[in-house]
Tab-separated table of C-alpha atoms in Angstrom:
chain	number	residue	atom	x	y	z
A	1	MET	CA	-8.853	-89.779	76.873
A	2	ALA	CA	-8.833	-91.121	80.418
A	3	SER	CA	-12.088	-91.858	82.206
A	4	LEU	CA	-13.294	-89.465	84.866
A	5	VAL	CA	-15.592	-92.114	86.296
A	6	SER	CA	-14.514	-95.730	86.170
A	7	VAL	CA	-16.624	-98.562	87.545
A	8	LYS	CA	-15.525	-102.194	87.338
A	9	GLY	CA	-17.545	-105.233	88.360
A	10	LEU	CA	-19.782	-103.225	90.706
A	11	LYS	CA	-21.981	-105.437	92.868
A	12	MET	CA	-24.523	-104.441	95.463
A	13	SER	CA	-26.796	-106.599	97.575
A	14	PHE	CA	-29.259	-105.797	100.315
A	15	GLY	CA	-29.259	-109.005	102.298
A	16	ASP	CA	-30.078	-111.795	99.861
A	17	LEU	CA	-31.401	-109.364	97.275
A	18	GLU	CA	-28.843	-108.761	94.558
A	19	ILE	CA	-29.444	-105.297	93.068
A	20	LEU	CA	-26.297	-104.890	90.978
A	21	LYS	CA	-24.720	-107.991	89.475
A	22	GLY	CA	-21.413	-106.696	88.184
A	23	ILE	CA	-21.628	-103.356	86.400
A	24	ASP	CA	-18.858	-101.895	84.253
A	25	LEU	CA	-19.062	-98.336	83.084
A	26	GLU	CA	-16.772	-95.523	82.073
A	27	VAL	CA	-17.532	-91.845	81.712
A	28	ARG	CA	-15.003	-89.582	80.025
A	29	ARG	CA	-14.496	-85.970	80.988
A	30	GLY	CA	-17.173	-83.789	79.411
A	31	GLU	CA	-19.339	-86.751	78.481
A	32	VAL	CA	-23.025	-87.138	79.261
A	33	LEU	CA	-24.128	-90.697	80.013
A	34	SER	CA	-27.798	-91.489	80.502
A	35	ILE	CA	-28.850	-94.609	82.354
A	36	ILE	CA	-32.306	-95.902	81.493
A	37	GLY	CA	-34.211	-99.009	82.470
A	38	PRO	CA	-37.311	-100.262	84.259
A	39	SER	CA	-37.855	-99.442	87.919
A	40	GLY	CA	-36.013	-101.795	90.213
A	41	SER	CA	-33.312	-102.385	87.629
A	42	GLY	CA	-30.643	-100.819	89.872
A	43	LYS	CA	-30.127	-97.439	88.135
A	44	THR	CA	-30.468	-95.354	91.265
A	45	THR	CA	-28.331	-97.771	93.257
A	46	ILE	CA	-25.448	-97.195	90.825
A	47	LEU	CA	-25.550	-93.443	91.470
A	48	ARG	CA	-25.785	-93.948	95.227
A	49	CYS	CA	-22.781	-96.266	95.117
A	50	LEU	CA	-20.805	-93.655	93.192
A	51	ASN	CA	-20.467	-91.518	96.315
A	52	LEU	CA	-20.811	-94.363	98.797
A	53	LEU	CA	-24.260	-93.449	100.090
A	54	GLU	CA	-24.587	-97.199	99.573
A	55	ARG	CA	-21.552	-99.367	100.179
A	56	PRO	CA	-20.985	-101.737	97.270
A	57	THR	CA	-20.533	-105.397	98.115
A	58	GLY	CA	-18.141	-105.944	95.226
A	59	GLY	CA	-16.119	-104.212	92.542
A	60	GLN	CA	-14.065	-101.069	92.148
A	61	ILE	CA	-14.962	-97.398	91.693
A	62	ASP	CA	-12.557	-94.603	90.786
A	63	ILE	CA	-13.597	-91.013	90.250
A	64	ASP	CA	-11.203	-88.311	89.078
A	65	GLY	CA	-8.209	-90.497	89.951
A	66	GLN	CA	-9.414	-91.196	93.488
A	67	ASN	CA	-10.395	-94.642	94.671
A	68	LEU	CA	-13.749	-94.984	96.447
A	69	CYS	CA	-13.700	-98.718	96.897
A	70	ASN	CA	-11.982	-101.796	95.629
A	71	GLU	CA	-11.985	-105.501	96.186
A	72	ASP	CA	-8.765	-107.188	97.280
A	73	SER	CA	-7.683	-110.616	96.035
A	74	ASP	CA	-9.668	-112.351	98.808
A	75	GLY	CA	-12.853	-110.572	97.773
A	76	GLN	CA	-12.736	-108.280	100.831
A	77	MET	CA	-14.021	-104.751	100.201
A	78	GLU	CA	-11.940	-101.718	101.075
A	79	TYR	CA	-13.641	-98.329	101.196
A	80	ALA	CA	-12.269	-94.811	101.233
A	81	THR	CA	-11.721	-93.556	104.791
A	82	LYS	CA	-14.159	-91.012	106.196
A	83	ARG	CA	-11.731	-88.184	105.584
A	84	ASN	CA	-10.892	-89.291	102.034
A	85	LEU	CA	-14.541	-89.840	101.295
A	86	ARG	CA	-15.410	-86.251	102.266
A	87	GLU	CA	-12.591	-85.074	100.012
A	88	ILE	CA	-13.902	-87.194	97.102
A	89	ARG	CA	-17.514	-86.151	97.658
A	90	LYS	CA	-16.567	-82.488	97.201
A	91	GLY	CA	-15.899	-83.341	93.574
A	92	ILE	CA	-19.204	-85.162	93.009
A	93	GLY	CA	-22.452	-83.223	92.718
A	94	LEU	CA	-25.532	-85.293	93.493
A	95	VAL	CA	-29.068	-84.172	92.719
A	96	PHE	CA	-31.857	-86.209	94.307
A	97	GLN	CA	-35.291	-87.160	93.054
A	98	GLN	CA	-36.813	-85.569	96.198
A	99	PHE	CA	-34.617	-82.397	96.031
A	100	ASN	CA	-33.613	-82.725	99.712
A	101	LEU	CA	-33.165	-78.985	100.114
A	102	PHE	CA	-32.712	-77.786	103.696
A	103	PRO	CA	-36.247	-76.533	104.478
A	104	HIS	CA	-35.175	-74.180	107.306
A	105	MET	CA	-32.854	-72.221	105.013
A	106	THR	CA	-33.539	-69.882	102.105
A	107	ALA	CA	-32.460	-70.805	98.574
A	108	LEU	CA	-29.350	-68.679	98.969
A	109	GLU	CA	-28.465	-70.178	102.356
A	110	ASN	CA	-28.932	-73.667	100.919
A	111	ILE	CA	-26.346	-72.894	98.272
A	112	VAL	CA	-23.689	-71.144	100.387
A	113	GLU	CA	-23.750	-73.597	103.316
A	114	ALA	CA	-21.418	-76.261	101.906
A	115	PRO	CA	-18.893	-73.981	100.159
A	116	MET	CA	-18.475	-72.021	103.396
A	117	ALA	CA	-18.345	-75.030	105.703
A	118	VAL	CA	-16.481	-77.521	103.532
A	119	ASN	CA	-14.317	-75.377	101.258
A	120	ASN	CA	-13.810	-72.498	103.719
A	121	VAL	CA	-14.973	-69.946	101.165
A	122	ASP	CA	-15.682	-66.607	102.854
A	123	ARG	CA	-19.285	-65.503	103.006
A	124	SER	CA	-19.207	-62.644	100.523
A	125	THR	CA	-17.491	-64.765	97.858
A	126	ALA	CA	-19.918	-67.640	98.474
A	127	VAL	CA	-22.937	-65.348	98.281
A	128	GLU	CA	-21.723	-63.775	95.061
A	129	ALA	CA	-21.156	-67.206	93.496
A	130	ALA	CA	-24.565	-68.377	94.746
A	131	ARG	CA	-26.323	-65.391	93.175
A	132	ASP	CA	-24.614	-66.122	89.862
A	133	LEU	CA	-25.704	-69.751	90.106
A	134	LEU	CA	-29.288	-68.787	90.933
A	135	GLU	CA	-29.300	-66.518	87.922
A	136	SER	CA	-27.959	-69.301	85.713
A	137	VAL	CA	-30.837	-71.568	86.761
A	138	GLY	CA	-33.331	-68.730	86.239
A	139	LEU	CA	-34.063	-68.043	89.912
A	140	ALA	CA	-32.262	-64.769	90.577
A	141	LYS	CA	-35.333	-63.324	92.281
A	142	TRP	CA	-35.885	-66.336	94.535
A	143	ALA	CA	-32.717	-66.095	96.634
A	144	ASP	CA	-34.542	-65.241	99.854
A	145	HIS	CA	-37.407	-67.685	99.491
A	146	TYR	CA	-37.687	-70.868	101.490
A	147	PRO	CA	-37.930	-74.228	99.682
A	148	LEU	CA	-41.559	-74.815	100.661
A	149	GLN	CA	-42.463	-71.475	99.092
A	150	MET	CA	-41.267	-72.747	95.707
A	151	SER	CA	-42.609	-75.165	93.109
A	152	GLY	CA	-40.979	-78.555	92.652
A	153	GLY	CA	-39.305	-77.364	89.478
A	154	GLN	CA	-37.840	-74.350	91.249
A	155	GLN	CA	-36.697	-76.420	94.217
A	156	GLN	CA	-34.939	-78.855	91.952
A	157	ARG	CA	-33.149	-76.026	90.147
A	158	VAL	CA	-31.976	-74.690	93.525
A	159	ALA	CA	-30.762	-78.213	94.343
A	160	ILE	CA	-28.770	-78.265	91.097
A	161	ALA	CA	-27.282	-74.851	91.940
A	162	ARG	CA	-26.425	-76.108	95.435
A	163	ALA	CA	-24.505	-79.056	93.983
A	164	LEU	CA	-22.769	-76.845	91.415
A	165	ALA	CA	-21.611	-74.436	94.130
A	166	MET	CA	-19.044	-77.034	95.184
A	167	GLU	CA	-17.584	-76.876	91.659
A	168	PRO	CA	-17.744	-80.643	91.180
A	169	ALA	CA	-15.936	-82.513	88.429
A	170	VAL	CA	-18.981	-84.685	87.754
A	171	MET	CA	-22.700	-84.277	88.334
A	172	LEU	CA	-24.993	-87.196	89.169
A	173	PHE	CA	-28.717	-86.778	88.482
A	174	ASP	CA	-31.042	-89.298	90.108
A	175	GLU	CA	-34.432	-89.188	88.362
A	176	VAL	CA	-34.508	-85.476	89.061
A	177	THR	CA	-37.741	-84.818	87.160
A	178	SER	CA	-39.778	-87.719	88.550
A	179	ALA	CA	-41.172	-85.872	91.577
A	180	VAL	CA	-42.302	-82.692	89.824
A	181	ASP	CA	-45.467	-81.858	87.942
A	182	PRO	CA	-45.239	-82.591	84.192
A	183	GLU	CA	-45.389	-78.944	83.150
A	184	LEU	CA	-42.333	-78.163	85.312
A	185	VAL	CA	-40.091	-80.894	83.900
A	186	GLY	CA	-38.969	-78.732	81.003
A	187	GLU	CA	-37.389	-76.013	83.136
A	188	ILE	CA	-35.205	-78.578	84.918
A	189	LEU	CA	-34.172	-80.277	81.685
A	190	LEU	CA	-33.276	-76.890	80.208
A	191	VAL	CA	-30.855	-76.223	83.053
A	192	MET	CA	-29.298	-79.664	82.571
A	193	ARG	CA	-29.023	-79.109	78.834
A	194	HIS	CA	-27.091	-75.867	79.434
A	195	LEU	CA	-24.805	-77.676	81.825
A	196	ALA	CA	-24.087	-80.347	79.238
A	197	GLU	CA	-23.362	-77.706	76.632
A	198	GLN	CA	-20.868	-76.084	78.994
A	199	GLY	CA	-18.976	-79.377	79.063
A	200	MET	CA	-20.031	-80.725	82.459
A	201	THR	CA	-19.494	-84.451	82.937
A	202	MET	CA	-22.885	-85.904	83.767
A	203	LEU	CA	-24.425	-89.223	84.754
A	204	VAL	CA	-28.160	-89.023	84.341
A	205	VAL	CA	-30.623	-91.639	85.553
A	206	THR	CA	-33.791	-90.701	83.747
A	207	HIS	CA	-37.144	-91.646	82.304
A	208	GLU	CA	-37.047	-88.703	79.890
A	209	MET	CA	-36.264	-90.473	76.634
A	210	ASN	CA	-36.265	-87.310	74.533
A	211	PHE	CA	-33.785	-85.701	76.871
A	212	ALA	CA	-31.607	-88.817	76.817
A	213	ALA	CA	-31.732	-88.819	73.023
A	214	ASP	CA	-30.966	-85.103	72.603
A	215	VAL	CA	-28.390	-84.460	75.267
A	216	SER	CA	-26.490	-87.658	76.045
A	217	ASP	CA	-23.442	-88.860	74.211
A	218	ARG	CA	-24.074	-92.412	75.299
A	219	VAL	CA	-27.011	-94.318	76.715
A	220	LEU	CA	-26.865	-97.365	78.910
A	221	PHE	CA	-29.900	-99.616	79.266
A	222	MET	CA	-29.995	-101.819	82.303
A	223	ASP	CA	-32.376	-104.420	83.601
A	224	ASN	CA	-32.248	-106.746	86.587
A	225	GLY	CA	-28.915	-105.442	87.828
A	226	VAL	CA	-26.973	-105.885	84.607
A	227	VAL	CA	-26.128	-103.647	81.659
A	228	VAL	CA	-28.140	-104.999	78.771
A	229	GLU	CA	-27.113	-102.594	76.073
A	230	GLU	CA	-24.805	-99.619	75.806
A	231	GLY	CA	-23.788	-97.309	73.018
A	232	PRO	CA	-24.297	-93.945	71.330
A	233	ALA	CA	-27.676	-92.428	72.130
A	234	THR	CA	-28.853	-92.646	68.531
A	235	GLN	CA	-28.086	-96.340	68.428
A	236	VAL	CA	-29.519	-97.492	71.767
A	237	LEU	CA	-32.643	-95.357	71.506
A	238	GLY	CA	-32.987	-95.345	67.720
A	239	ALA	CA	-32.009	-98.838	66.727
A	240	PRO	CA	-31.764	-100.994	69.841
A	241	GLN	CA	-30.184	-104.406	69.306
A	242	ASN	CA	-31.579	-106.171	72.340
A	243	ALA	CA	-35.164	-107.382	72.618
A	244	ARG	CA	-35.453	-106.218	76.228
A	245	THR	CA	-34.320	-102.700	75.257
A	246	ARG	CA	-36.903	-102.660	72.475
A	247	GLY	CA	-39.619	-103.838	74.857
A	248	PHE	CA	-38.747	-101.177	77.412
A	249	LEU	CA	-38.639	-98.348	74.893
A	250	ARG	CA	-41.960	-99.441	73.410
A	251	ALA	CA	-43.499	-99.509	76.918
A	252	VAL	CA	-42.187	-96.024	77.713
A	253	ARG	CA	-43.125	-94.422	74.397
A	254	ASP	CA	-46.530	-95.999	73.923
A	255	ARG	CA	-47.285	-96.213	77.656
A	256	ALA	CA	-48.063	-99.840	76.917
A	257	PRO	CA	-47.483	-102.584	79.449
A	258	MET	CA	-44.226	-104.462	79.040
A	259	ASP	CA	-44.420	-108.092	77.967
A	260	GLU	CA	-44.383	-110.408	80.965
A	261	GLU	CA	-41.181	-112.186	79.947
A	262	GLN	CA	-39.410	-108.921	79.333
A	263	GLN	CA	-40.040	-107.586	82.814
B	1	MET	CA	-65.709	-73.105	151.913
B	2	SER	CA	-65.597	-69.574	150.586
B	3	ILE	CA	-63.939	-67.672	147.799
B	4	ASP	CA	-62.706	-65.145	150.366
B	5	THR	CA	-60.713	-67.722	152.300
B	6	ILE	CA	-59.201	-69.013	149.070
B	7	GLN	CA	-58.148	-65.484	148.213
B	8	GLU	CA	-56.709	-65.129	151.685
B	9	TYR	CA	-54.564	-68.247	151.269
B	10	VAL	CA	-53.134	-67.395	147.849
B	11	PRO	CA	-50.596	-64.799	149.162
B	12	ILE	CA	-49.440	-67.148	151.925
B	13	ILE	CA	-48.817	-69.972	149.478
B	14	LEU	CA	-47.182	-67.528	147.066
B	15	LYS	CA	-44.344	-67.190	149.607
B	16	GLY	CA	-43.214	-70.573	148.256
B	17	PHE	CA	-43.782	-69.482	144.685
B	18	TRP	CA	-40.213	-68.443	143.925
B	19	ILE	CA	-38.839	-71.623	145.440
B	20	THR	CA	-41.126	-73.642	143.172
B	21	VAL	CA	-40.097	-71.571	140.172
B	22	ARG	CA	-36.403	-71.853	140.999
B	23	LEU	CA	-36.737	-75.614	141.544
B	24	PHE	CA	-38.374	-75.876	138.159
B	25	LEU	CA	-35.981	-73.626	136.249
B	26	TRP	CA	-32.789	-75.219	137.600
B	27	SER	CA	-34.196	-78.686	136.908
B	28	LEU	CA	-35.222	-77.622	133.407
B	29	ILE	CA	-31.761	-76.248	132.620
B	30	PHE	CA	-29.822	-79.239	133.964
B	31	SER	CA	-32.216	-81.792	132.485
B	32	THR	CA	-32.123	-80.137	129.061
B	33	VAL	CA	-28.335	-80.213	128.933
B	34	ALA	CA	-28.188	-83.774	130.289
B	35	GLY	CA	-31.071	-84.902	128.077
B	36	PHE	CA	-29.350	-83.506	125.001
B	37	ILE	CA	-26.108	-85.314	125.838
B	38	LEU	CA	-28.014	-88.554	126.541
B	39	ALA	CA	-29.864	-88.211	123.210
B	40	LEU	CA	-26.611	-87.767	121.269
B	41	MET	CA	-25.140	-90.770	123.099
B	42	ARG	CA	-28.215	-92.819	122.215
B	43	ILE	CA	-27.733	-92.239	118.459
B	44	SER	CA	-23.929	-92.418	118.589
B	45	SER	CA	-22.052	-94.924	116.460
B	46	VAL	CA	-20.130	-95.943	119.601
B	47	ALA	CA	-21.945	-98.907	121.131
B	48	ILE	CA	-20.858	-98.294	124.730
B	49	LEU	CA	-22.290	-94.749	124.671
B	50	ARG	CA	-25.623	-96.009	123.301
B	51	TRP	CA	-25.653	-98.651	125.989
B	52	ILE	CA	-24.932	-96.282	128.893
B	53	SER	CA	-27.558	-93.805	127.697
B	54	GLY	CA	-30.131	-96.565	127.288
B	55	LEU	CA	-29.394	-97.853	130.776
B	56	ILE	CA	-29.818	-94.409	132.362
B	57	GLY	CA	-33.088	-93.851	130.511
B	58	TRP	CA	-34.414	-97.252	131.499
B	59	LEU	CA	-33.424	-96.757	135.136
B	60	PHE	CA	-34.786	-93.285	135.800
B	61	ARG	CA	-37.960	-93.716	133.813
B	62	GLY	CA	-38.553	-96.987	135.602
B	63	ILE	CA	-38.521	-95.884	139.249
B	64	PRO	CA	-40.812	-93.415	141.043
B	65	LEU	CA	-39.650	-89.812	141.318
B	66	LEU	CA	-40.462	-89.880	145.033
B	67	LEU	CA	-37.917	-92.643	145.477
B	68	ILE	CA	-35.312	-90.709	143.485
B	69	LEU	CA	-35.864	-87.643	145.696
B	70	PHE	CA	-35.570	-89.702	148.878
B	71	TYR	CA	-32.393	-91.202	147.533
B	72	ALA	CA	-30.902	-87.838	146.570
B	73	PHE	CA	-31.628	-86.356	149.997
B	74	PHE	CA	-31.186	-89.227	152.440
B	75	ALA	CA	-29.034	-91.874	150.753
B	76	LEU	CA	-26.405	-89.929	148.801
B	77	PRO	CA	-24.847	-88.426	151.965
B	78	GLU	CA	-24.387	-91.976	153.256
B	79	ILE	CA	-22.311	-92.790	150.192
B	80	SER	CA	-20.104	-89.726	150.569
B	81	ARG	CA	-20.237	-86.621	152.747
B	82	SER	CA	-19.501	-84.548	149.632
B	83	LEU	CA	-22.877	-85.656	148.236
B	84	MET	CA	-24.789	-84.011	151.072
B	85	PHE	CA	-27.009	-81.361	149.557
B	86	ASP	CA	-29.411	-79.033	151.296
B	87	PRO	CA	-33.029	-80.002	150.557
B	88	PHE	CA	-33.390	-77.554	147.680
B	89	TRP	CA	-30.361	-78.815	145.733
B	90	ALA	CA	-31.145	-82.439	146.533
B	91	ALA	CA	-34.551	-81.857	144.941
B	92	VAL	CA	-32.925	-80.191	141.910
B	93	VAL	CA	-30.590	-83.189	141.489
B	94	GLY	CA	-33.459	-85.686	141.670
B	95	LEU	CA	-35.810	-83.719	139.422
B	96	SER	CA	-33.032	-83.058	136.900
B	97	ILE	CA	-32.014	-86.691	136.503
B	98	TRP	CA	-35.621	-87.849	136.320
B	99	THR	CA	-36.551	-85.183	133.757
B	100	ALA	CA	-33.381	-85.755	131.722
B	101	ALA	CA	-34.395	-89.373	131.162
B	102	TYR	CA	-37.618	-88.175	129.532
B	103	GLN	CA	-36.137	-85.174	127.700
B	104	SER	CA	-33.490	-87.369	126.083
B	105	GLU	CA	-36.287	-89.366	124.456
B	106	ALA	CA	-38.059	-86.190	123.301
B	107	ILE	CA	-34.838	-84.836	121.798
B	108	ARG	CA	-33.836	-88.165	120.253
B	109	SER	CA	-37.240	-88.650	118.638
B	110	GLY	CA	-36.899	-85.192	117.077
B	111	ILE	CA	-33.502	-86.029	115.615
B	112	ILE	CA	-34.489	-89.398	114.174
B	113	ALA	CA	-37.639	-87.854	112.674
B	114	VAL	CA	-35.535	-85.611	110.410
B	115	GLU	CA	-35.753	-87.046	106.897
B	116	LYS	CA	-33.007	-89.397	105.789
B	117	GLY	CA	-32.562	-87.276	102.664
B	118	GLN	CA	-31.329	-84.383	104.808
B	119	PHE	CA	-28.481	-86.513	106.142
B	120	GLU	CA	-27.704	-87.814	102.648
B	121	ALA	CA	-27.714	-84.364	101.043
B	122	SER	CA	-25.356	-83.108	103.762
B	123	GLU	CA	-22.993	-86.032	103.339
B	124	ALA	CA	-23.072	-85.770	99.557
B	125	LEU	CA	-21.921	-82.147	99.902
B	126	GLY	CA	-18.916	-83.301	101.940
B	127	MET	CA	-20.015	-81.904	105.308
B	128	THR	CA	-18.679	-83.460	108.501
B	129	LYS	CA	-21.195	-85.120	110.782
B	130	ARG	CA	-20.485	-82.540	113.473
B	131	HIS	CA	-21.273	-79.748	111.046
B	132	TYR	CA	-24.488	-81.114	109.606
B	133	MET	CA	-25.838	-82.184	112.990
B	134	ARG	CA	-25.337	-78.618	114.229
B	135	ARG	CA	-26.508	-76.750	111.140
B	136	ILE	CA	-28.941	-79.037	109.340
B	137	VAL	CA	-30.341	-81.797	111.554
B	138	ILE	CA	-30.719	-80.337	115.052
B	139	PRO	CA	-32.323	-77.048	113.916
B	140	GLN	CA	-34.942	-79.099	112.057
B	141	SER	CA	-35.415	-81.496	114.977
B	142	ILE	CA	-36.360	-78.665	117.370
B	143	ARG	CA	-39.687	-78.160	115.607
B	144	ILE	CA	-40.536	-81.816	116.217
B	145	THR	CA	-39.129	-81.859	119.754
B	146	VAL	CA	-41.000	-78.834	121.120
B	147	PRO	CA	-44.383	-80.432	121.974
B	148	PRO	CA	-43.062	-83.501	123.876
B	149	PHE	CA	-40.335	-81.356	125.430
B	150	ILE	CA	-42.821	-78.865	126.860
B	151	GLY	CA	-45.043	-81.772	127.918
B	152	ASN	CA	-42.159	-83.126	129.982
B	153	ALA	CA	-41.421	-79.654	131.352
B	154	ILE	CA	-45.041	-79.310	132.489
B	155	ASN	CA	-44.766	-82.636	134.257
B	156	THR	CA	-41.624	-81.496	136.015
B	157	MET	CA	-43.301	-78.244	137.013
B	158	LYS	CA	-46.065	-80.211	138.724
B	159	GLN	CA	-43.698	-82.745	140.256
B	160	THR	CA	-41.725	-80.017	142.046
B	161	SER	CA	-44.538	-80.433	144.583
B	162	LEU	CA	-42.930	-83.728	145.632
B	163	ALA	CA	-39.975	-81.737	146.979
B	164	ALA	CA	-42.234	-80.998	149.946
B	165	VAL	CA	-41.534	-84.474	151.303
B	166	ILE	CA	-37.829	-83.692	151.625
B	167	THR	CA	-38.673	-80.443	153.473
B	168	VAL	CA	-38.185	-77.941	150.638
B	169	PRO	CA	-40.459	-75.006	151.623
B	170	GLU	CA	-42.123	-74.732	148.225
B	171	MET	CA	-45.820	-74.066	147.665
B	172	THR	CA	-47.170	-77.515	148.465
B	173	LEU	CA	-45.345	-77.619	151.786
B	174	LEU	CA	-46.809	-74.221	152.722
B	175	ALA	CA	-50.299	-75.413	151.776
B	176	ARG	CA	-49.875	-78.449	154.008
B	177	GLN	CA	-48.801	-76.209	156.873
B	178	ILE	CA	-51.980	-74.175	156.458
B	179	ILE	CA	-54.016	-77.364	156.541
B	180	SER	CA	-52.445	-78.495	159.810
B	181	GLU	CA	-52.686	-75.061	161.432
B	182	ASP	CA	-56.166	-73.925	160.328
B	183	PHE	CA	-57.804	-77.354	159.928
B	184	LYS	CA	-59.047	-76.237	156.523
B	185	VAL	CA	-58.378	-78.486	153.546
B	186	ALA	CA	-60.427	-77.430	150.522
B	187	GLU	CA	-59.449	-73.759	150.430
B	188	PRO	CA	-55.642	-74.049	150.631
B	189	LEU	CA	-55.645	-76.929	148.133
B	190	LEU	CA	-57.795	-74.978	145.690
B	191	ALA	CA	-55.523	-71.968	146.041
B	192	LEU	CA	-52.548	-74.233	145.392
B	193	ALA	CA	-54.171	-75.837	142.339
B	194	PHE	CA	-54.946	-72.392	140.967
B	195	ILE	CA	-51.300	-71.285	141.146
B	196	TYR	CA	-50.043	-74.486	139.511
B	197	LEU	CA	-52.586	-74.031	136.744
B	198	VAL	CA	-51.327	-70.525	136.081
B	199	LEU	CA	-47.750	-71.805	135.841
B	200	THR	CA	-48.549	-74.740	133.557
B	201	THR	CA	-50.713	-72.492	131.379
B	202	LEU	CA	-47.743	-70.165	130.967
B	203	LEU	CA	-45.701	-73.140	129.776
B	204	LEU	CA	-48.365	-74.037	127.231
B	205	MET	CA	-48.144	-70.484	125.927
B	206	VAL	CA	-44.372	-70.857	125.660
B	207	GLN	CA	-45.015	-73.974	123.569
B	208	LEU	CA	-47.277	-72.079	121.169
B	209	GLY	CA	-44.630	-69.361	120.860
B	210	LEU	CA	-41.853	-71.856	120.154
B	211	GLU	CA	-43.987	-73.691	117.617
B	212	ARG	CA	-44.547	-70.407	115.833
B	213	ILE	CA	-40.828	-69.535	115.840
B	214	PHE	CA	-39.748	-72.908	114.455
B	215	ARG	CA	-42.584	-73.320	111.988
B	216	LEU	CA	-41.296	-73.914	108.445
B	217	LYS	CA	-41.802	-70.942	106.169
B	218	VAL	CA	-44.419	-71.901	103.629
């Protein structure tokens, strides 16, 4: 089956700092891929490159048959035009670590804004869809509340609903549980689990190893801007081949410091 | 000096009240529109627009308002007869340009203070820049812009008094006439100060109202 997300040789540098050193990854339709790794390894940068919030300095990205960027034979980068990019972004749902809800709008208004403005959906249809989405994330009664009146877990579920309202082909989750209190992590993961069960294609950057193990089809471990190990979740998390993967998993599970040389 | 004389002078000075208020309101309207345009130019991706806006801000914040008013009234007609304004409109032109230079900074600082994540979330949802500036960024920037904006407006309110030097019969000019006719200084100036204080206090109340309206719902 063809890949929905295809990344080849992705490179990203900020000045002299090389964040991504040539990443290849493929995500098939309906697949859930978790990306794990120590902080600073470049996980988040991959997601941000996938809808050109960061412009890669090398490599090629295709999503759902549309080209976001590629490198010509001289090594010059070509990016999707503004208009094409907006078209492509409609099909990519992105959920941020910090939620980034619009604080001057209610939960419902947050969700209907983009479908109405970008997809020209009429208001009553958009509102009806938004109410269904709020119900599916367990927030039917919170439609008229403002983001700052909600807990982090609730805000993040609204943010997921907002991204889903555009009916994207793929959802990107960028450490979506890292900014919420521990007891609220579960409600977000539950929503994501349902999404995965419904067949949504998902790329999940996460520190939740149990979630990665239970929900993802494949897990990718990266460190220092390269993919160190990749494979079925059971293999990468259960029987990692690489010493760095083992060191990282031990550090996460036992909350023990990583060995110096493995950092 | 007596309270009675002060009370006697207030109604005389109040004859210039509406001219002061009109000077202020016209200048506020024009400077807000111009300041908004200058602010958008300043954050534009087009270099020449940023450059022009920066130049205007630098120029009109860098020279005295008195000089700008003199220029608007005495010098513009020398450039072209069509630029000859009566004193009132010359004062409005000068005050508007001067205020716009400050308001553009107030408005721009509000826009750039909106969190980067708001821009990113809007772009990730496929919104055009025009749309998210109008619906997401500018509404949030107003909350941040209100205090410096009203501060500038209060300054402009007080500086309408400079229009007296280009013969606009606003309150300060009337107070000066009283001084030269009655040879009394303290009473007319106190009466004048009192009226300005009332006006600037009203503006501070407007600020509190606006801050309440744009407060985020928590």
